[in-house]
mmCIF file of C-alpha atoms in Angstrom:
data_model
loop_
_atom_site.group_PDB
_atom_site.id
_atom_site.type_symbol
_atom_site.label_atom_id
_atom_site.label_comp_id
_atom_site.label_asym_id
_atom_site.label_seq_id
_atom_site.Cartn_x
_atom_site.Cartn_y
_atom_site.Cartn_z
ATOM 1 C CA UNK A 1 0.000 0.000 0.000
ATOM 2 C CA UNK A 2 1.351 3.266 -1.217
ATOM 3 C CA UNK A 3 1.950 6.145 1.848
ATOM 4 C CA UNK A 4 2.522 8.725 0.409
ATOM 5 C CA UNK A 5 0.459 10.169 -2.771
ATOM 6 C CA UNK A 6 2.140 13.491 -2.893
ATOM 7 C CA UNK A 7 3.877 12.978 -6.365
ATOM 8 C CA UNK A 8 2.800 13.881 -10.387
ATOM 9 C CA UNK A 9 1.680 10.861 -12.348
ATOM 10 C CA UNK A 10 4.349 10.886 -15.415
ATOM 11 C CA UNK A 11 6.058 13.558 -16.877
ATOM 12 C CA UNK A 12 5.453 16.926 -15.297
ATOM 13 C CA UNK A 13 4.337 19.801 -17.334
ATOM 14 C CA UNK A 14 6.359 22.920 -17.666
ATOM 15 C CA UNK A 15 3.721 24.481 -19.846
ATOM 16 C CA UNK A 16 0.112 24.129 -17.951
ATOM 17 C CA UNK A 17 -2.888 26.066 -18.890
ATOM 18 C CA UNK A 18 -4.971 27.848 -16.983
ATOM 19 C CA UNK A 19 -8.473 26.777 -15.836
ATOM 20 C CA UNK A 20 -10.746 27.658 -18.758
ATOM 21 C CA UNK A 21 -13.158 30.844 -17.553
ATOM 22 C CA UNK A 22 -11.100 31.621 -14.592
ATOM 23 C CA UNK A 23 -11.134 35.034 -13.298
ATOM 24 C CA UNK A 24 -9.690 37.665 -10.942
ATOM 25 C CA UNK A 25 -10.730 40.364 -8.790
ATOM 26 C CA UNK A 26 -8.546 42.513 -6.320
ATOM 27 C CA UNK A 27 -10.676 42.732 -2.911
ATOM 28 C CA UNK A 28 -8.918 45.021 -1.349
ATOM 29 C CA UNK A 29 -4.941 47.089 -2.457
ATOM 30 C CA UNK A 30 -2.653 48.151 0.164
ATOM 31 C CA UNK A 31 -3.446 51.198 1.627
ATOM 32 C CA UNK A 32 -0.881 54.140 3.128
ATOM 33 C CA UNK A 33 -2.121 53.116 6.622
ATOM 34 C CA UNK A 34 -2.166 49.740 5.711
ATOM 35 C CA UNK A 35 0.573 48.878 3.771
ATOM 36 C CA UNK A 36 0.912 45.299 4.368
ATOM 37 C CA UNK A 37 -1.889 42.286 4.278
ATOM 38 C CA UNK A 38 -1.538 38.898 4.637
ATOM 39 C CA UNK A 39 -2.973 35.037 5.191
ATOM 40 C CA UNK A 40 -6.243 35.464 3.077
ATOM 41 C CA UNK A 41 -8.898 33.466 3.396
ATOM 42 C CA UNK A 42 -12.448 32.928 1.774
ATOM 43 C CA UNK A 43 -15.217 30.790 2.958
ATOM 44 C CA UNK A 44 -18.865 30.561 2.636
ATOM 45 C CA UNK A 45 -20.578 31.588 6.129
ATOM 46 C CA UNK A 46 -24.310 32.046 6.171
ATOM 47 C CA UNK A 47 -24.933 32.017 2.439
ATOM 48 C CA UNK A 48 -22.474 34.867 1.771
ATOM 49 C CA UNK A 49 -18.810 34.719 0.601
ATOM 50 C CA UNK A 50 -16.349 35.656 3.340
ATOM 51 C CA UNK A 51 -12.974 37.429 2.286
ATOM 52 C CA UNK A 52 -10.143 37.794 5.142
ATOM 53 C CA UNK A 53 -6.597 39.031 6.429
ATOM 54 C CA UNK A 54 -4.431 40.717 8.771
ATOM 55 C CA UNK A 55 -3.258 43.783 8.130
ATOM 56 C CA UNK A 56 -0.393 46.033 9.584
ATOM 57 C CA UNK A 57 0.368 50.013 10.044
ATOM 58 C CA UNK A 58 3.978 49.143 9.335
ATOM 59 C CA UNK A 59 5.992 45.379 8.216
ATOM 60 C CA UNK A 60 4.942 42.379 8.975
ATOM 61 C CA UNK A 61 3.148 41.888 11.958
ATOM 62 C CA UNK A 62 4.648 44.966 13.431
ATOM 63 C CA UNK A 63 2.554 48.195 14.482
ATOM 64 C CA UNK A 64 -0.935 47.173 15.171
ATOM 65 C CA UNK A 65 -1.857 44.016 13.732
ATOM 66 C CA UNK A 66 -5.926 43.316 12.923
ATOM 67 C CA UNK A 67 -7.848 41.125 11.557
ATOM 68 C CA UNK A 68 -10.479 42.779 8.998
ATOM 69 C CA UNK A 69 -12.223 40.830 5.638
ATOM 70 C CA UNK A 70 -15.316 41.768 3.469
ATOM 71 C CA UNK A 71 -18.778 40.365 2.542
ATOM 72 C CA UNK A 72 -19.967 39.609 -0.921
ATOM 73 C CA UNK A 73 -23.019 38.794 -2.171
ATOM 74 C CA UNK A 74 -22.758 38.324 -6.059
ATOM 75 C CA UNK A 75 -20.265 35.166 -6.162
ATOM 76 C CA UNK A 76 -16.985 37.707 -5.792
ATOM 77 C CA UNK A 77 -17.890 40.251 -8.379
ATOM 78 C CA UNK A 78 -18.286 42.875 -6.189
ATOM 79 C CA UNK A 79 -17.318 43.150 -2.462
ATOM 80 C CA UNK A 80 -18.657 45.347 0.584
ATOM 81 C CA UNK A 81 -16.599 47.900 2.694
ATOM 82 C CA UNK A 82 -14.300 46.650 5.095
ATOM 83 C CA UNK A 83 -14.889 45.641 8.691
ATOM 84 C CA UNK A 84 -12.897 44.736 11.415
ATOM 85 C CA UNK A 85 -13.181 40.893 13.032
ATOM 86 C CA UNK A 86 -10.387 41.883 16.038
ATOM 87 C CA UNK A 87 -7.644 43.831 17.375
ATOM 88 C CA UNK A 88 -5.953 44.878 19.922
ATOM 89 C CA UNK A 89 -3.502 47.026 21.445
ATOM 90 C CA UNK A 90 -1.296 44.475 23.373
ATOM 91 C CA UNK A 91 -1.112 41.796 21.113
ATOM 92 C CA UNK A 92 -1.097 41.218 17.645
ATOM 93 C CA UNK A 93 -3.825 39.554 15.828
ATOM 94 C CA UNK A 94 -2.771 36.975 13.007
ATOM 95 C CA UNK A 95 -3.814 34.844 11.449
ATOM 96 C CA UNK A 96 -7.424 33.929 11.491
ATOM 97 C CA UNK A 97 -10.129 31.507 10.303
ATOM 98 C CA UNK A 98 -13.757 31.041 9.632
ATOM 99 C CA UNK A 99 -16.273 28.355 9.964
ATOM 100 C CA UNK A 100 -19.330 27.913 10.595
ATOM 101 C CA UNK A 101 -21.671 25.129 12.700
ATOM 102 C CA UNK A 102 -24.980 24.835 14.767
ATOM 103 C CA UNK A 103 -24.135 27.330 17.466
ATOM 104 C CA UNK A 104 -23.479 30.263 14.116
ATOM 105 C CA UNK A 105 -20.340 31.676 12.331
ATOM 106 C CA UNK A 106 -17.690 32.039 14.307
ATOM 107 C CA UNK A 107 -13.909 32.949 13.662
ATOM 108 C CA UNK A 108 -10.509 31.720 15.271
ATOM 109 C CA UNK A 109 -7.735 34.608 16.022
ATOM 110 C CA UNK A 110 -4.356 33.562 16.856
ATOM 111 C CA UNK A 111 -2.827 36.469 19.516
ATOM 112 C CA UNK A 112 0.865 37.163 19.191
ATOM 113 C CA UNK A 113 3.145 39.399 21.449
ATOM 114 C CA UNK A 114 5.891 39.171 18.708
ATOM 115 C CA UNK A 115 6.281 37.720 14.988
ATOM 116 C CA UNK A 116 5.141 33.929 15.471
ATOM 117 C CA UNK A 117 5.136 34.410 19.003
ATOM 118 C CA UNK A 118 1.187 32.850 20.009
ATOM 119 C CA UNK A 119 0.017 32.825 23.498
ATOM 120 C CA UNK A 120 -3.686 31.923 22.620
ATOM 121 C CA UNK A 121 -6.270 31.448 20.231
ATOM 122 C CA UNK A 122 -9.768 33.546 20.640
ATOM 123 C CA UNK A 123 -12.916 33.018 19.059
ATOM 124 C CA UNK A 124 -15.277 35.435 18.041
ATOM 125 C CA UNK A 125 -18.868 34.873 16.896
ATOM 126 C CA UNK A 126 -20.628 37.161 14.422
ATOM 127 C CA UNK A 127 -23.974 38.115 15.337
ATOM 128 C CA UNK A 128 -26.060 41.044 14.094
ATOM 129 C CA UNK A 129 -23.608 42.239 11.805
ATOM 130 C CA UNK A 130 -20.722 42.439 14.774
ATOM 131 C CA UNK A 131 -17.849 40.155 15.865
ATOM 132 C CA UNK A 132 -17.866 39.485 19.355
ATOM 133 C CA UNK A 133 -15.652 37.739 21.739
ATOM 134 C CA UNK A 134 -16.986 34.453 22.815
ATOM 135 C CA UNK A 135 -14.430 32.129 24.360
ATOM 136 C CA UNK A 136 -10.328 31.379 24.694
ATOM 137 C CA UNK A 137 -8.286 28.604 24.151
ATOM 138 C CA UNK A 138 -5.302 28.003 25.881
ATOM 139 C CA UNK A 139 -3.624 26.614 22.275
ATOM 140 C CA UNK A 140 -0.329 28.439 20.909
ATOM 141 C CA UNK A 141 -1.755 27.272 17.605
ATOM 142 C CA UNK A 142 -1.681 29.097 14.467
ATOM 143 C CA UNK A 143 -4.442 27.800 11.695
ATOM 144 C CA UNK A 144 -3.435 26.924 8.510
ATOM 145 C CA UNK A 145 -6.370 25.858 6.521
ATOM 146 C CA UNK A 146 -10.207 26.680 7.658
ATOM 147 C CA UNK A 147 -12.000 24.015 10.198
ATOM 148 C CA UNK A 148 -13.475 21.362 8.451
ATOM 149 C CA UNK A 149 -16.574 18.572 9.689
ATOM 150 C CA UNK A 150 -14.871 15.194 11.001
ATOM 151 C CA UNK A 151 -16.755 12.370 12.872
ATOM 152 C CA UNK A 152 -19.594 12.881 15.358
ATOM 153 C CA UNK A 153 -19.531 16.573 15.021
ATOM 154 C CA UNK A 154 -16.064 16.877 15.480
ATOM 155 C CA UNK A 155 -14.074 19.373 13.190
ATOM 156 C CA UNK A 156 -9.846 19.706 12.108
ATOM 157 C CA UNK A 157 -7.617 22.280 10.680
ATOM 158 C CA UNK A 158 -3.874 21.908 9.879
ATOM 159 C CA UNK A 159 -1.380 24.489 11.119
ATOM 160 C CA UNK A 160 1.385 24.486 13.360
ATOM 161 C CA UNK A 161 1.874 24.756 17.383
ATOM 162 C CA UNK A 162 4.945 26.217 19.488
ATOM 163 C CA UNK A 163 6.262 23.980 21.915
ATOM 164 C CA UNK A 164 6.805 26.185 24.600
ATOM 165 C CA UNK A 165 5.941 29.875 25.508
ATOM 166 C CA UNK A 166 7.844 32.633 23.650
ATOM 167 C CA UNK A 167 9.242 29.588 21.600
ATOM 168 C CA UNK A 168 8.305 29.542 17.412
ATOM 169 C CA UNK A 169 6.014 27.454 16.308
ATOM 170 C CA UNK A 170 7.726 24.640 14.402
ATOM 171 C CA UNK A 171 5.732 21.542 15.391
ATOM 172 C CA UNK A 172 3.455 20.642 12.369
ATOM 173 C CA UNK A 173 0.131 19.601 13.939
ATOM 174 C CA UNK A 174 -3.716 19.426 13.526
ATOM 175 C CA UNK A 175 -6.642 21.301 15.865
ATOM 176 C CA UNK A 176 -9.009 19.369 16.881
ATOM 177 C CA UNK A 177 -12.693 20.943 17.980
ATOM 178 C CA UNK A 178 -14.188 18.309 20.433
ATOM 179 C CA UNK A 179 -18.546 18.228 20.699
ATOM 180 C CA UNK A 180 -18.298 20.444 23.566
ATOM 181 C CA UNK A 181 -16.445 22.827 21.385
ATOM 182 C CA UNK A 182 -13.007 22.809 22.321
ATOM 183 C CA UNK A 183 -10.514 23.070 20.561
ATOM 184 C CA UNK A 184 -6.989 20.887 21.401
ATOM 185 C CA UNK A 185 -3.625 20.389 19.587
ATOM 186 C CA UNK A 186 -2.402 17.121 18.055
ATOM 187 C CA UNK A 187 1.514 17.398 17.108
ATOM 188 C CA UNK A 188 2.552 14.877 14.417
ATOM 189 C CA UNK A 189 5.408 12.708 15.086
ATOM 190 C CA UNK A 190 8.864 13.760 14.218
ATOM 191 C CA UNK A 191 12.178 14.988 15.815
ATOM 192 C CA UNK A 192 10.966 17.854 17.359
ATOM 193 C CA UNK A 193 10.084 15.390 20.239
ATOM 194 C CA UNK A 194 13.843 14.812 21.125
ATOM 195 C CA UNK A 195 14.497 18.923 20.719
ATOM 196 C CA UNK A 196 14.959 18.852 16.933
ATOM 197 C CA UNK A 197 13.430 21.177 14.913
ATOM 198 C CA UNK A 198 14.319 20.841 11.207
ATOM 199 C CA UNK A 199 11.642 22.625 9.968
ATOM 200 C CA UNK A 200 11.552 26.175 9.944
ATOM 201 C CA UNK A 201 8.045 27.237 9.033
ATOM 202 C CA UNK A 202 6.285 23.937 9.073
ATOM 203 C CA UNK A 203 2.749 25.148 7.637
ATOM 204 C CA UNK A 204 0.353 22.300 7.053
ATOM 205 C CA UNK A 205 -2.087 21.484 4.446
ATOM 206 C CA UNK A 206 -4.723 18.923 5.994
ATOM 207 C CA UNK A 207 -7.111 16.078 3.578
ATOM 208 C CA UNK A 208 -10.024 14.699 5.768
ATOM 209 C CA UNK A 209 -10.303 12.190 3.229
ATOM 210 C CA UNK A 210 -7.588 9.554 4.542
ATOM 211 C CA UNK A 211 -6.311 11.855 7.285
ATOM 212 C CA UNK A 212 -3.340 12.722 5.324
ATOM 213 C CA UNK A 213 -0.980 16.014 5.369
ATOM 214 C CA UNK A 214 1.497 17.687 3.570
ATOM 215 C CA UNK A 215 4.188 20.099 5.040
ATOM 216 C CA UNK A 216 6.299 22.646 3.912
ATOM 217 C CA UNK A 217 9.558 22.629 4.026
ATOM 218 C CA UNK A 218 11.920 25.530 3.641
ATOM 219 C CA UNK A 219 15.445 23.285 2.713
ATOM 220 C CA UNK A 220 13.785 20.632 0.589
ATOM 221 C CA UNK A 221 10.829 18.401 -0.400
ATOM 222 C CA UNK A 222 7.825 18.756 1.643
ATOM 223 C CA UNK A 223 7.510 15.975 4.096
ATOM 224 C CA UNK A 224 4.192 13.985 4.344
ATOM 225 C CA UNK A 225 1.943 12.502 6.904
ATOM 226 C CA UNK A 226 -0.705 10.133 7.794
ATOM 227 C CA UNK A 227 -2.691 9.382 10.492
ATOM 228 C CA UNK A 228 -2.690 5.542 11.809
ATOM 229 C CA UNK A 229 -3.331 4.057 15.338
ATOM 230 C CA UNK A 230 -4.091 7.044 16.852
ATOM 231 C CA UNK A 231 -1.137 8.777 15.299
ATOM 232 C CA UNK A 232 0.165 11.367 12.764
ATOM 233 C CA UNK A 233 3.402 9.477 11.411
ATOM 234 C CA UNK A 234 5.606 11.042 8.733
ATOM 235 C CA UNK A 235 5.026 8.991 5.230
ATOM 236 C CA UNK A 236 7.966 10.673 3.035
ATOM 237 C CA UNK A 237 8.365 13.731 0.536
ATOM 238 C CA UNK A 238 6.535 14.520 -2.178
ATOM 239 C CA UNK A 239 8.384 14.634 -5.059
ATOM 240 C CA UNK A 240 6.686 17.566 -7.029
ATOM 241 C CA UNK A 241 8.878 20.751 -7.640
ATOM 242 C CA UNK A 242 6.942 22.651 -4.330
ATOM 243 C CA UNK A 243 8.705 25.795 -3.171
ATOM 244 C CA UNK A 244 9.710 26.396 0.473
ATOM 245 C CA UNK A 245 6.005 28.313 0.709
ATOM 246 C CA UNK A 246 2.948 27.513 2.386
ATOM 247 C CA UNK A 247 0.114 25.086 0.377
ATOM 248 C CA UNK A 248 -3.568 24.609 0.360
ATOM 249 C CA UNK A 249 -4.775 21.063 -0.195
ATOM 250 C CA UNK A 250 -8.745 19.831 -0.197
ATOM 251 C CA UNK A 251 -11.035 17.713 -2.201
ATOM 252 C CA UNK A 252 -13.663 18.927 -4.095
ATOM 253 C CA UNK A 253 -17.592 17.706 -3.933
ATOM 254 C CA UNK A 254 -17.031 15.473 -6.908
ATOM 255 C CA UNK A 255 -14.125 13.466 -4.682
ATOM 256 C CA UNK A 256 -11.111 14.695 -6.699
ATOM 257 C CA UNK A 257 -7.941 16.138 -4.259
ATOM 258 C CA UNK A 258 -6.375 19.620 -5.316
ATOM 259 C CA UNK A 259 -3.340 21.196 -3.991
ATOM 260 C CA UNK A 260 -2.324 25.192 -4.667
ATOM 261 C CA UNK A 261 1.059 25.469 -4.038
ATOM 262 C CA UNK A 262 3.910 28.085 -5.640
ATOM 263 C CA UNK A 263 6.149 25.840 -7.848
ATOM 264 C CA UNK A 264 9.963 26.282 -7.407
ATOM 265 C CA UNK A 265 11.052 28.806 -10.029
ATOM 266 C CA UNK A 266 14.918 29.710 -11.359
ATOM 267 C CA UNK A 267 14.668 33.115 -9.357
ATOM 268 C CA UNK A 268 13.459 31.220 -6.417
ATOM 269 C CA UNK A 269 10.606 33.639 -5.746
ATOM 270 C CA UNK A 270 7.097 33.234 -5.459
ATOM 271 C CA UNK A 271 5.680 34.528 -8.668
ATOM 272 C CA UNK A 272 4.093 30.978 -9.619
ATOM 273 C CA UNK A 273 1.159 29.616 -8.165
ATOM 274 C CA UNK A 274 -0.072 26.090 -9.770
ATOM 275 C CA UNK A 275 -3.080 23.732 -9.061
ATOM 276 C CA UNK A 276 -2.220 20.109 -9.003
ATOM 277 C CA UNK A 277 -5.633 17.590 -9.343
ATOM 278 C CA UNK A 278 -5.642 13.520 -8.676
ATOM 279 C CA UNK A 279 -8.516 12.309 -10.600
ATOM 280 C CA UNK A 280 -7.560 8.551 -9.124
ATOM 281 C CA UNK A 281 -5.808 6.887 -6.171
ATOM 282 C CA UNK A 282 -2.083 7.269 -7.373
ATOM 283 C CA UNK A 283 -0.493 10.429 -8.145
ATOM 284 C CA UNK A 284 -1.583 14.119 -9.465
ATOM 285 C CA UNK A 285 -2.247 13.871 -13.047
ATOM 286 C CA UNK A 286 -3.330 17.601 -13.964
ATOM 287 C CA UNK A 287 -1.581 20.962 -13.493
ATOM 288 C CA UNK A 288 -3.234 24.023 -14.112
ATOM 289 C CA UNK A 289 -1.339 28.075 -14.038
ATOM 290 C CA UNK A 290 -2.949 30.363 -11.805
ATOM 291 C CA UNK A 291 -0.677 32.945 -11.306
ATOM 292 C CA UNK A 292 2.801 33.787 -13.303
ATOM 293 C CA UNK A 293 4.492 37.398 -12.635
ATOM 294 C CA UNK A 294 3.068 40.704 -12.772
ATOM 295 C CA UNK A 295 -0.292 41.129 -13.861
ATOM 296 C CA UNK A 296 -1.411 44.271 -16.183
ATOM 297 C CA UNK A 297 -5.115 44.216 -16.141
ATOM 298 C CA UNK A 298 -5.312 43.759 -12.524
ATOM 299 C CA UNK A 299 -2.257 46.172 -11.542
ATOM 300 C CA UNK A 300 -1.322 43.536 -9.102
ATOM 301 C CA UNK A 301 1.897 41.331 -8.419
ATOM 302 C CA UNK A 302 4.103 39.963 -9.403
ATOM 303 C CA UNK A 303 3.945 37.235 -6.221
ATOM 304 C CA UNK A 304 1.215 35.570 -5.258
ATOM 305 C CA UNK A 305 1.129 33.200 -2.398
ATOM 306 C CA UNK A 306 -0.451 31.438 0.746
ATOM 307 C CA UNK A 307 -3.640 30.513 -1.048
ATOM 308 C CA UNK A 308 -6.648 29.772 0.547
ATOM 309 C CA UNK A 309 -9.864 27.709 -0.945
ATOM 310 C CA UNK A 310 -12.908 27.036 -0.499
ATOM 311 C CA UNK A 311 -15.765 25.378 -3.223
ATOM 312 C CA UNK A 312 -19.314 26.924 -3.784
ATOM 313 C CA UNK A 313 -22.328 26.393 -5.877
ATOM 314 C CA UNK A 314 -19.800 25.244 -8.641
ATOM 315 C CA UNK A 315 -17.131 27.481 -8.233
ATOM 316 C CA UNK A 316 -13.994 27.688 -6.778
ATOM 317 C CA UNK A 317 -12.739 30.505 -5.005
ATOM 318 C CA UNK A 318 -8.892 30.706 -4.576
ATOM 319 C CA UNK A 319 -7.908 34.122 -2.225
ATOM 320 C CA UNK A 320 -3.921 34.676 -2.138
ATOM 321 C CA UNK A 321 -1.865 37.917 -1.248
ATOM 322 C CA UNK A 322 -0.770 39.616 -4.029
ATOM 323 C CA UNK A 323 3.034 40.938 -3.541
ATOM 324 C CA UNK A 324 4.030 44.127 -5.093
ATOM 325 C CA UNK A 325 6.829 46.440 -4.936
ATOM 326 C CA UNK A 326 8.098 47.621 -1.868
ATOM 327 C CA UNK A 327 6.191 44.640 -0.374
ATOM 328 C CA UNK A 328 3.204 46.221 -0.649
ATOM 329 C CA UNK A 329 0.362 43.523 -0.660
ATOM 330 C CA UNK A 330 -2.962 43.265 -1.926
ATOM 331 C CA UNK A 331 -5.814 40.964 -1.299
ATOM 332 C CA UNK A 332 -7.021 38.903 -4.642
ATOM 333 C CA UNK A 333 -9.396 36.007 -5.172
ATOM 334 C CA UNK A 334 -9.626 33.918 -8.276
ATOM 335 C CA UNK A 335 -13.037 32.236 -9.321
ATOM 336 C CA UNK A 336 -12.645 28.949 -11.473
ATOM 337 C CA UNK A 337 -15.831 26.546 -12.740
ATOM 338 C CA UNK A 338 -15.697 23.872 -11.403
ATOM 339 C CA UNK A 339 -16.734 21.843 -14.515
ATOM 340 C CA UNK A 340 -13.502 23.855 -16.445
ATOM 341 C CA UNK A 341 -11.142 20.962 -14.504
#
């Protein structure tokens, strides 16, 4: 029984195309008080599409950091004025999530006192139009894809978890959210339990179908993972040309797995961004171009990166930050048909 699934069926194109009908909108440009956005997301919550990221006054995660995102009600065409999901003035907010289940829409903050410094995760509820704190957990856990169903109303979401306070967050792991809505941290297995940590920035992409994971990995292949006997053990590398950058891996409602991921380019950068599909049980047989280098139309790039996913009424809505010069970022999401795949 093959382990690990992460690798391209055959010979792997240099020349994909892109999805036929995709499109692109720019949700929201850097601003002069906001120069820098980051860690998009888009979901469906309530009926509406969800846009999100944290923002800064200055760098990266320095100044005040907030989470903000917009509402939109025509499929991504158009999108409503910003609104603010949560800051504050002692920590920094970043990076956030959305899902929604019985008890309503609700939204999971990671609080930082420094860059990739967590000391908690809060979540906030949305209820007549407002975000609202609701409850904390005591997780240094930083979400990297949104919450999805499990068994018996249980719900996971890769990421990755510090194993101390004030330590970086270099264990790749999975949430958990139990039926009394709590959510807990399962590490996966791998030297960081004897004091190793290998992996820089070990962001996770997470498949409920087969409980498997893949990780980025800043100084090589990404390693992989499954879960068996009540474990996540490491299965390998994929061998597909993924840069050092975080993914986004699902499957869509038809049962075929995708994975967005920045391909490894001669200038090493992160002007690339690719969709791999597996239409069987072995390897990824197509590759489709999303993003390649500035674009003109859009006045946006010419990196695009950290994707985030999410499927709807035949669509699929792809939100990455769009990198521009003098690291000025942007907010983007691309809309592909489904049946275009």
């Amino acid at each position: 029984m093959r382990t690990n699934d992460f690798f391209f069926e055959g010979e792997y194109p240099n020349d994909p195309p892109k999805p036929y009908g995709m499109t692109v909108i720019c949700v929201r440009r850097a601003t002069e008080e906001f120069p820098f956005l980051h860690d998009t997301s888009v979901t469906v919550l309530g009926g509406r599409l969800f846009a999100a990221w944290y923002r800064c006054t200055a760098g990266e995660i320095e100044g005040i950091t907030q989470i903000t995102g917009a509402w939109s009600d025509d499929g991504g065409e158009t999108w409503e004025d910003e609104e603010i999901v949560a800051e504050d003035r002692v920590y920094h907010c970043v990076p956030a999530v959305f899902y929604e289940t019985d008890e309503g829409i609700s939204a999971l903050v990671t609080f930082m006192t420094a860059h990739d410094r967590p000391v908690k995760v809060e979540e906030r509820t949305y209820t007549d139009g407002r975000w609202e704190r609701r409850r904390e957990h005591d997780i240094r856990f930083l979400f990297n894809t949104t919450p999805m169903r499990y068994l018996d109303g249980m719900w996971i979401a890769g990421g990755r978890v510090s194993p101390a306070e004030g330590e970086l967050p270099q264990i790749p792991a999975v949430a958990v959210r139990g039926i009394a809505g709590d959510w807990t941290v399962q590490p996966y297995d791998g030297p960081w339990t004897d004091g190793e940590f290998p992996l820089w920035c070990p962001e996770t992409a997470v498949y409920r179908k087969g409980l498997r994971a893949i990780v980025r990995n800043d100084d090589g292949q990404p390693w992989t993972f499954r879960r068996e006997d009540g474990a996540w053990r490491f299965t390998g590398e994929s061998t597909m040309p993924i840069a050092g950058v975080k993914m986004y891996g699902g499957t869509l409602s038809d049962g075929r797995d995708f994975l967005f991921y920045n391909e490894r380019t001669p200038q090493n950068d992160r002007s690339r961004l690719v969709m791999a599909l597996r239409e069987g049980d072995g390897g990824f047989t197509k590759l489709y171009l999303i993003a390649d280098g500035y674009d003109d139309a859009l006045r946006c790039g010419p990196y695009w990166h950290y994707p985030s996913v999410c499927e709807w009424d035949g669509t699929l809505y792809v939100s990455c930050t769009a990198n521009g010069p003098d690291n000025l970022r942007d907010a983007v999401v691309y809309r592909i048909p489904v049946k275009s795949l």
